[in-house]
Coordinates of C-alpha atoms and ligand atoms in Angstrom, one line a residue:
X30 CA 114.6 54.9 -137.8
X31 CA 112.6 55.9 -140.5
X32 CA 111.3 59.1 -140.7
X33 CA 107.3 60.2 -141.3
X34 CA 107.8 61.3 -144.7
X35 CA 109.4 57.9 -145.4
X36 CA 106.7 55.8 -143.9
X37 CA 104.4 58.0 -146.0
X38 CA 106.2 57.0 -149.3
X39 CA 106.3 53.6 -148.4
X40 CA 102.5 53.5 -147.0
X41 CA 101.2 54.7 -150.8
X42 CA 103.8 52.5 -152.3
X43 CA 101.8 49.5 -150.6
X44 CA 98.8 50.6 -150.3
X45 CA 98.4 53.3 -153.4
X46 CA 97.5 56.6 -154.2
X47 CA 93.9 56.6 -155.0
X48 CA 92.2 56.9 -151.9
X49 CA 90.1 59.9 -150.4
X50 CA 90.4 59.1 -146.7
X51 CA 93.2 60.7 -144.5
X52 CA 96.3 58.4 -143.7
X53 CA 96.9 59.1 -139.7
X54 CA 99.7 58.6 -137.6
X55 CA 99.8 57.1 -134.2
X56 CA 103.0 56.5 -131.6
X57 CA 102.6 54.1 -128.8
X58 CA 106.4 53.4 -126.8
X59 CA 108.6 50.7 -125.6
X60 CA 109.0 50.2 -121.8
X61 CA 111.9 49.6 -119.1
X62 CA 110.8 48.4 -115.9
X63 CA 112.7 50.0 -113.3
X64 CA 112.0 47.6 -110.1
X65 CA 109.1 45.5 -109.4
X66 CA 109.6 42.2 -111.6
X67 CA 107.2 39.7 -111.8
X68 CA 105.1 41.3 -109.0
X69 CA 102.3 42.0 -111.2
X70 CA 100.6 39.0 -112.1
X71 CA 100.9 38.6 -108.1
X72 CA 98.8 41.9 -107.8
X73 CA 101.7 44.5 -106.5
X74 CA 103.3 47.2 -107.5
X75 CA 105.6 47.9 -110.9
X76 CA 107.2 50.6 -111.3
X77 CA 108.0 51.2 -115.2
X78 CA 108.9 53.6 -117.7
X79 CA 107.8 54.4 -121.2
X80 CA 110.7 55.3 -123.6
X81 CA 110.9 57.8 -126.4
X82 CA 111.4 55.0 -128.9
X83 CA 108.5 52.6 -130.2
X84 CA 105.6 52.1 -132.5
X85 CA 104.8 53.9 -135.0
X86 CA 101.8 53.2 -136.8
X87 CA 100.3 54.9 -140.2
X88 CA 96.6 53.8 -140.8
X89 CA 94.1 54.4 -143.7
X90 CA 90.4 53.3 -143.6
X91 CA 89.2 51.0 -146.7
X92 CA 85.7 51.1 -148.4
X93 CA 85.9 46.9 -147.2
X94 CA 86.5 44.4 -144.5
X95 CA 89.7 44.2 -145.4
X96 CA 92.7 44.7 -142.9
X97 CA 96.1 45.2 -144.7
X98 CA 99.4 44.6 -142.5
X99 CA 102.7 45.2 -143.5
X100 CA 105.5 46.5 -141.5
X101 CA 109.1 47.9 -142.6
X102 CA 110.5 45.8 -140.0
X103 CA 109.8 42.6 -142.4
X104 CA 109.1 41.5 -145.7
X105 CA 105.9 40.1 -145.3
X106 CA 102.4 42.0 -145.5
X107 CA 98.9 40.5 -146.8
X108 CA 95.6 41.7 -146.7
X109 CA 93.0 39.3 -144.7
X110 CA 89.1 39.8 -144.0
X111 CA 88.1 41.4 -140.5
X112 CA 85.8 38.6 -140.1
X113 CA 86.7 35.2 -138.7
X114 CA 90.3 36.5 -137.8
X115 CA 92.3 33.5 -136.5
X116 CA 96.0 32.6 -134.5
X117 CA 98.4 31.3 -137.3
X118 CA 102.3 30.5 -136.3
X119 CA 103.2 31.9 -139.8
X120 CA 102.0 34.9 -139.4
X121 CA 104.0 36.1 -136.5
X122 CA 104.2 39.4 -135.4
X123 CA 100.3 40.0 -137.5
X124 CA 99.4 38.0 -134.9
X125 CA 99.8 41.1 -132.6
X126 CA 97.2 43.6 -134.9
X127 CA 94.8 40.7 -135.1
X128 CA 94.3 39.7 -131.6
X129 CA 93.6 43.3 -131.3
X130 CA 91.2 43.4 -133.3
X131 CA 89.4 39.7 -132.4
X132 CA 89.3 41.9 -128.8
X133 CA 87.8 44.9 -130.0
X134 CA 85.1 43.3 -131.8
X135 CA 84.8 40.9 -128.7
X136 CA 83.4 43.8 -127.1
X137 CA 81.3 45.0 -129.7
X138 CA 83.1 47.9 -131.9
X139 CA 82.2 46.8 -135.4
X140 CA 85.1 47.5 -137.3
X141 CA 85.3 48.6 -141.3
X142 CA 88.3 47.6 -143.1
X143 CA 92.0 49.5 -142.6
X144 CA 95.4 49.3 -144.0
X145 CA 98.0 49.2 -141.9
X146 CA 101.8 50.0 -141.8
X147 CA 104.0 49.7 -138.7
X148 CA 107.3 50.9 -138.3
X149 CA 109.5 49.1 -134.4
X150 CA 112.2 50.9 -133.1
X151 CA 112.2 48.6 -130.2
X152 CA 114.7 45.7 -130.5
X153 CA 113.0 42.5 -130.7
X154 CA 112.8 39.7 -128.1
X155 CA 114.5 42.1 -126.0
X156 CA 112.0 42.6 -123.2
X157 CA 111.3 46.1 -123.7
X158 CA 107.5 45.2 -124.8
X159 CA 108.1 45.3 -128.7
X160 CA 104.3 43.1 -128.7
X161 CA 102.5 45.7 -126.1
X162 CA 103.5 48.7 -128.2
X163 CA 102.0 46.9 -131.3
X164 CA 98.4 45.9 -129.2
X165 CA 98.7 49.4 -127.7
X166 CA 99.0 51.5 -130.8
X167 CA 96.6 49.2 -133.1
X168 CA 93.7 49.5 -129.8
X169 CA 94.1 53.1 -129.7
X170 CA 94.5 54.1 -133.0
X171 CA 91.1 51.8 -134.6
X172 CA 89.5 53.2 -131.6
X173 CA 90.6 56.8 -132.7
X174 CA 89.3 55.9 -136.6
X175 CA 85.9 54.6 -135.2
X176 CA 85.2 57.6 -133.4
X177 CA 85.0 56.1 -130.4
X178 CA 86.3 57.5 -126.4
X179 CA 89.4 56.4 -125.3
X180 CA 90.2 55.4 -122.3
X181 CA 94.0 54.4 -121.8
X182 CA 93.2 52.2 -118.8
X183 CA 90.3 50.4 -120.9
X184 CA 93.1 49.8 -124.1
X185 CA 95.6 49.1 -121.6
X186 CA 93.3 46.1 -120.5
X187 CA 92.5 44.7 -124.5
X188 CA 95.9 44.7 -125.1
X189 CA 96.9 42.3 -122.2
X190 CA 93.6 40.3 -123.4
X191 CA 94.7 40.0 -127.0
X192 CA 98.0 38.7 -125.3
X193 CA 96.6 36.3 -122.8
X194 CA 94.0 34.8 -124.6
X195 CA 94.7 35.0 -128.8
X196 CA 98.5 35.1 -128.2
X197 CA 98.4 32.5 -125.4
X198 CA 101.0 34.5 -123.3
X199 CA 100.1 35.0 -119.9
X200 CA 101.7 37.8 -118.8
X201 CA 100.3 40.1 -116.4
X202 CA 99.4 43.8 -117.2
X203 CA 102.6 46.4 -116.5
X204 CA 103.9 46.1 -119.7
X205 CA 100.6 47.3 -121.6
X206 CA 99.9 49.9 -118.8
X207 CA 103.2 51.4 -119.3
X208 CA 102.9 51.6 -123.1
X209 CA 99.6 53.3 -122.7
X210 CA 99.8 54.9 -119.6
X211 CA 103.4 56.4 -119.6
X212 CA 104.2 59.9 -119.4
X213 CA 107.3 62.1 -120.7
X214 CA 110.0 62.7 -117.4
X215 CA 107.3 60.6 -114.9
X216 CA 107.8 56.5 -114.0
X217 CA 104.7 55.2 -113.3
X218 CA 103.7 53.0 -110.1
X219 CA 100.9 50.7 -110.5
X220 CA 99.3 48.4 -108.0
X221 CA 98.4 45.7 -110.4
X222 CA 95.3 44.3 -108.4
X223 CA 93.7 47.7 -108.0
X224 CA 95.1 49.2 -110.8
X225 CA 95.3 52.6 -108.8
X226 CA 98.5 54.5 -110.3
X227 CA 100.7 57.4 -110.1
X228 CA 102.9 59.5 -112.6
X229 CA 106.1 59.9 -110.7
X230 CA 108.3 62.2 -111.3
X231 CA 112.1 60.8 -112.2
X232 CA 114.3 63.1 -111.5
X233 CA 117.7 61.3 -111.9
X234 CA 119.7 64.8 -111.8
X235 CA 123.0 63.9 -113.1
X236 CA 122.4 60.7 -113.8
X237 CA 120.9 58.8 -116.4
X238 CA 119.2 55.4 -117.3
X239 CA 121.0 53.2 -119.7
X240 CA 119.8 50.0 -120.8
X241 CA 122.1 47.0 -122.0
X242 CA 120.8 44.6 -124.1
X243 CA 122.2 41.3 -123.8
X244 CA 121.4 40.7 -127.6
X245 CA 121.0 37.2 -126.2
X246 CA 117.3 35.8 -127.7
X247 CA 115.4 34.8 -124.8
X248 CA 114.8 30.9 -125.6
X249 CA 111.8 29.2 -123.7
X250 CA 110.7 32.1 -121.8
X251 CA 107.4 31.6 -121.7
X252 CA 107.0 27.8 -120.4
X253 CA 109.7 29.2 -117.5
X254 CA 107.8 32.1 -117.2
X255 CA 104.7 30.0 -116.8
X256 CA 106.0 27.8 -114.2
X257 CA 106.7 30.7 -111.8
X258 CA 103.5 31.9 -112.1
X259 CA 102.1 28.8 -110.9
X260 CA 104.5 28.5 -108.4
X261 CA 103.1 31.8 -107.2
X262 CA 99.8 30.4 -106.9
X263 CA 101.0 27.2 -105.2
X264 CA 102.2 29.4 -102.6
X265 CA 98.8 31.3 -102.2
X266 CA 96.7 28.1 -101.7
X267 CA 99.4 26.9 -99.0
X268 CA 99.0 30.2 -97.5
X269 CA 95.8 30.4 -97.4
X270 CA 95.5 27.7 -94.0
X271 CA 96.7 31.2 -92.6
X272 CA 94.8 33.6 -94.6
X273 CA 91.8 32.4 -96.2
X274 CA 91.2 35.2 -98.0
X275 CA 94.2 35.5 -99.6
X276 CA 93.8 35.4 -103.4
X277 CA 97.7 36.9 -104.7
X278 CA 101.0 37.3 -103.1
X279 CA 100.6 41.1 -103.6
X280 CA 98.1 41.2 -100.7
X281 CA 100.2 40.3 -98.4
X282 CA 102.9 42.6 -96.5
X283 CA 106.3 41.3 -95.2
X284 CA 105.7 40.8 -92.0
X285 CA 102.5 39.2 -92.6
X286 CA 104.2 36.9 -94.9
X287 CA 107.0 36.1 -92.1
X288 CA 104.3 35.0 -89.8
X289 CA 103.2 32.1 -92.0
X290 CA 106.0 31.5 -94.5
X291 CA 106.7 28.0 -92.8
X292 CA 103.6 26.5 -94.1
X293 CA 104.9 26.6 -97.8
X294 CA 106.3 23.0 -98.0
X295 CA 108.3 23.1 -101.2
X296 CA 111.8 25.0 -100.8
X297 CA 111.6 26.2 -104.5
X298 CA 108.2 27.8 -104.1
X299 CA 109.4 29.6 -100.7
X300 CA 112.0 31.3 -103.0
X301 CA 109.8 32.2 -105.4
X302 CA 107.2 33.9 -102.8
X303 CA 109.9 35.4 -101.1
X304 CA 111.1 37.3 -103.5
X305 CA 107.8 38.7 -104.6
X306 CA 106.9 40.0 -101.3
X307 CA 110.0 41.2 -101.0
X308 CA 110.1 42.9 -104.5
X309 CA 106.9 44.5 -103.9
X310 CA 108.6 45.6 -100.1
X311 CA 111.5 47.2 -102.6
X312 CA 109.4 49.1 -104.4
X313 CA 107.8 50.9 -101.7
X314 CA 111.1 51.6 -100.2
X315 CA 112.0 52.8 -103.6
X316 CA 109.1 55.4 -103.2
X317 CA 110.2 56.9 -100.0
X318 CA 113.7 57.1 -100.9
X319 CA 113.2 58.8 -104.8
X320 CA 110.4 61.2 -102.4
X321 CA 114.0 62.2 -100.5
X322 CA 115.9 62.4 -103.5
X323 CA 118.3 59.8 -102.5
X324 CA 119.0 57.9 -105.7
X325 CA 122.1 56.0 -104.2
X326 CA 119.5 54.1 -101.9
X327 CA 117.3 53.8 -104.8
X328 CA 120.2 52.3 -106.6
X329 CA 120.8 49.6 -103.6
X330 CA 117.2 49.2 -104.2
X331 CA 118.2 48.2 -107.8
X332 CA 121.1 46.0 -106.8
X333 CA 118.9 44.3 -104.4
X334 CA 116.0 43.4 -107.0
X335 CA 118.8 41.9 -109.1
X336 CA 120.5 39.6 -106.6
X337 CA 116.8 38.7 -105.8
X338 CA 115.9 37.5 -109.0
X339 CA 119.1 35.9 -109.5
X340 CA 119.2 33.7 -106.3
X341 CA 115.2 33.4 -105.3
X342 CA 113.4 33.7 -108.7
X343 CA 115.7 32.5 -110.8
X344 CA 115.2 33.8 -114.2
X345 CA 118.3 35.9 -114.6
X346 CA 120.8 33.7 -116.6
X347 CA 125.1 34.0 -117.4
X348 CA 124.5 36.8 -119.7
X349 CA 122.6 38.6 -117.5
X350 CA 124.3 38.4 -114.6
X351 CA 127.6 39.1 -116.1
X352 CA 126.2 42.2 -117.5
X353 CA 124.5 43.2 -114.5
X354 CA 127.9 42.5 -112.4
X355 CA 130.3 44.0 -115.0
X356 CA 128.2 47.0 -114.8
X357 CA 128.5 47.2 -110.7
X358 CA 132.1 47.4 -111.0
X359 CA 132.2 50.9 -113.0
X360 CA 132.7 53.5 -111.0
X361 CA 129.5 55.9 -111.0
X362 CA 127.1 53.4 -111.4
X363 CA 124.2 53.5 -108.6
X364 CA 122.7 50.7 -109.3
X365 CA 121.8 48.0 -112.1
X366 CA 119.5 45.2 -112.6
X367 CA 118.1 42.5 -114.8
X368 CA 114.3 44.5 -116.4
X369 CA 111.5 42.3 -117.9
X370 CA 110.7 39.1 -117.5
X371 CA 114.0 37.7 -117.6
X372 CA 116.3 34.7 -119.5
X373 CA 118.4 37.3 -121.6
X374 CA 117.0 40.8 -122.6
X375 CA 118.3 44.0 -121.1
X376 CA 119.3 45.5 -117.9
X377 CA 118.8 49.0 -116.8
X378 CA 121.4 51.0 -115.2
X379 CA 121.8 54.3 -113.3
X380 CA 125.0 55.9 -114.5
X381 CA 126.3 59.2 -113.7
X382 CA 126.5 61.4 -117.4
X383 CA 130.2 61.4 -117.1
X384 CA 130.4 57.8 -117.0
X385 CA 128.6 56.8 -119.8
X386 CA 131.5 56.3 -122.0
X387 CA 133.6 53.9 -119.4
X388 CA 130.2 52.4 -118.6
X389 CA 129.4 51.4 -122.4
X390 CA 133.4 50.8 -122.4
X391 CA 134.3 48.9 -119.8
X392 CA 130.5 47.0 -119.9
X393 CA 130.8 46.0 -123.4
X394 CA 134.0 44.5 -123.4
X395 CA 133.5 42.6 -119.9
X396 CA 130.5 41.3 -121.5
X397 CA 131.9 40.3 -125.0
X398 CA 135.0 38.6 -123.2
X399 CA 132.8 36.0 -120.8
X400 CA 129.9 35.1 -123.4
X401 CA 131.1 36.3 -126.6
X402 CA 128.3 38.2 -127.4
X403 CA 127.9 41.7 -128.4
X404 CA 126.0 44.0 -126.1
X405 CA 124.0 47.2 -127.6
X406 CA 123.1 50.3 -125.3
X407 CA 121.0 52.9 -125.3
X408 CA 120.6 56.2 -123.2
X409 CA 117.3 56.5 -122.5
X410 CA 114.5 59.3 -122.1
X411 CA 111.7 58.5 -120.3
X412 CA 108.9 59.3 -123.5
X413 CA 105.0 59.7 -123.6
X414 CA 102.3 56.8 -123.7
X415 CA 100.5 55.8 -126.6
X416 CA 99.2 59.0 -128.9
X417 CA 98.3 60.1 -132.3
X418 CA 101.0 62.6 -133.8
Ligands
GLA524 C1 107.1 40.4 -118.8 C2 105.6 40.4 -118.7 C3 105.1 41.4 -117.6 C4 105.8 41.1 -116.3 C5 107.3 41.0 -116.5 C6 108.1 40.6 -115.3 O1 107.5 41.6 -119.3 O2 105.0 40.7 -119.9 O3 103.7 41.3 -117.4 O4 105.3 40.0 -115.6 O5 107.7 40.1 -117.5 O6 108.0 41.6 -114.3

């Protein structure tokens, strides 16, 4: 990872020299989920993570409308005008900075002209919310240079707009509220159709959270991603002869979704409503059990989730699963699962510390033997939300 004084070299390499106004620095994180997938565009609870790895951002104000973006990640950077910023394939991961800023000025901040540099420490296409930390860090930190109040909620919200609507990616809004919202030691559980939260303390003793990446790139995610969302809303109209009032999955409780299950005609969409009502059941288990201390049950919790994603959801995959089952085997283990939205990414493990070695071991080489891939890991803090340094 670069290091500040580096990114400052290479910011006045860029951008040059001559230029009164201060260059600041601003941090937003990656995320792991640790259970609660694909309950939040159904409105019920996540319960993620922020890491201690991310975005870093170093940000200059110009005396135009220009906005400069370059990142050390990738060759590319160009300078385009403020006004009239539009969605282009080529420009890829710009795409992230300018739907930001389309959003802000959607709302009315009137922005003057910036150059940017980014720096990702987050492993891309790896479902640890590489895009959020981008929207996250370029909402807060413009905000920060206009002088305006921050609300982390409020930037939380932009960030998932710039996704939805200029990225065309509907995903729902954990990943953004983790990046933003996420404190150092504490997960965070959000109710995603309230958006009431609470920094949860994770004490995991001696044992620690490892993610695996599968290092496998997640091919057509969001078409299959897609799909189950409207699935999820299939079930809610079908539902909704029961409970008229019912607008998302996430309002209902097990037993009330027992009672009228039957009326969901198509055997697929059961599934997928099953395992959302259940998920969301899991992660209030998951709160009573971490209140007790009990991480074992917590780490059944995380078992669960898995096999529930694998065999109801469906968006697991080989690599996945033979991670996530390779990873089961190793003595010390507590629990493991699939995190994010699924097809390839990571999983997220509780290990004990004196396992980590025969974990990383034993997990790798399972791993590379059935798909032939490599796996990378990474032993993981729980870090800060998004903040100027
Ligand atoms: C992706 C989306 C999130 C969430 C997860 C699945 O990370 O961006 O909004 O739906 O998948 O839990």
């Amino acid at each position: 990872m670069s290091t500040i004084q580096a990114l400052h070299e290479r910011f006045t390499q860029l951008y040059g020299a001559d230029s009164n106004e201060p260059v600041r620095v601003f941090h937003a994180p990656g995320r792991v989920n640790l259970i609660g997938e694909h309950t939040d565009y159904n409105g019920g609870y996540v319960f993620p993570a922020a890491l201690t790895f991310g975005t870093t951002l170093l940000i200059r104000r110009r005396s135009d409308d220009q906005l400069g973006l370059a990142s050390t990640n990738f060759e590319a950077h160009k300078h385009i005008s403020i006004q009239g910023l539009a969605y282009s394939d080529e420009d890829d991961w710009m795409n992230y900075p300018k739907g930001v800023a389309v959003e802000l000025q959607k709302q009315g901040v009137s922005l003057s002209g910036y150059d940017l540099l980014f720096s990702g420490a987050i492993p891309n296409g790896a479902g640890l919310s590489s895009s959020a930390s981008i929207e996250v860090v370029t909402a807060f930190a413009l905000l920060t240079m206009e002088g305006q109040s921050i609300d982390c909620v409020q930037i939380a919200l932009l960030a998932q707009r710039a996704e939805n609507e200029f990225i065309g990616v509907k995903c729902g809004i954990m990943d953004q509220f983790a990046v933003a919202m996420g404190k150092k030691d504490h997960a965070v559980l959000l109710m995603c159709d309230t958006l009431e939260y609470k920094h949860v303390p994770f004490n995991s003793g001696a044992y620690r959270l490892v993610i695996g990446n599968t290092n496998k790139k997640r091919g057509l995610v969001d078409s299959a991603y897609n799909e189950r969302r409207s699935q999820c809303e299939q079930a809610v109209r079908e539902l909704q002869v029961h409970y008229p009032e019912l607008t998302l999955l996430g309002q209902l409780s097990l037993a009330q979704y027992n009672d009228a299950e039957q009326l969901i005609a198509d055997e697929t969409v059961k599934k997928r409503a099953r395992h959302v009502v259940e998920e969301i059941d899991r992660v209030l288990q998951s709160m009573k059990v971490l209140e007790q201390g009990d991480l074992a049950a917590f780490g059944q919790l995380m078992n669960a989730s898995h096999v529930s994603l694998r065999d109801l959801y469906e968006v697991t995959g080989f690599e996945l699963d033979t991670m996530v089952e390779a990873a089961w085997e190793v003595p010390g283990v507590l629990g493991a699962r699939m995190t994010g939205a699924g097809f390839g990414g990571c999983t997220v493990s509780l290990v004990h510390e004196d396992s980590i070695e025969r974990f990383q071991e034993e997990v790798g080489r399972k791993y590379r033997e059935k798909t032939g891939l490599e796996a990378s890991f990474y032993v993981c803090e729980i870090g800060d939300g998004v903040k100027e340094l």
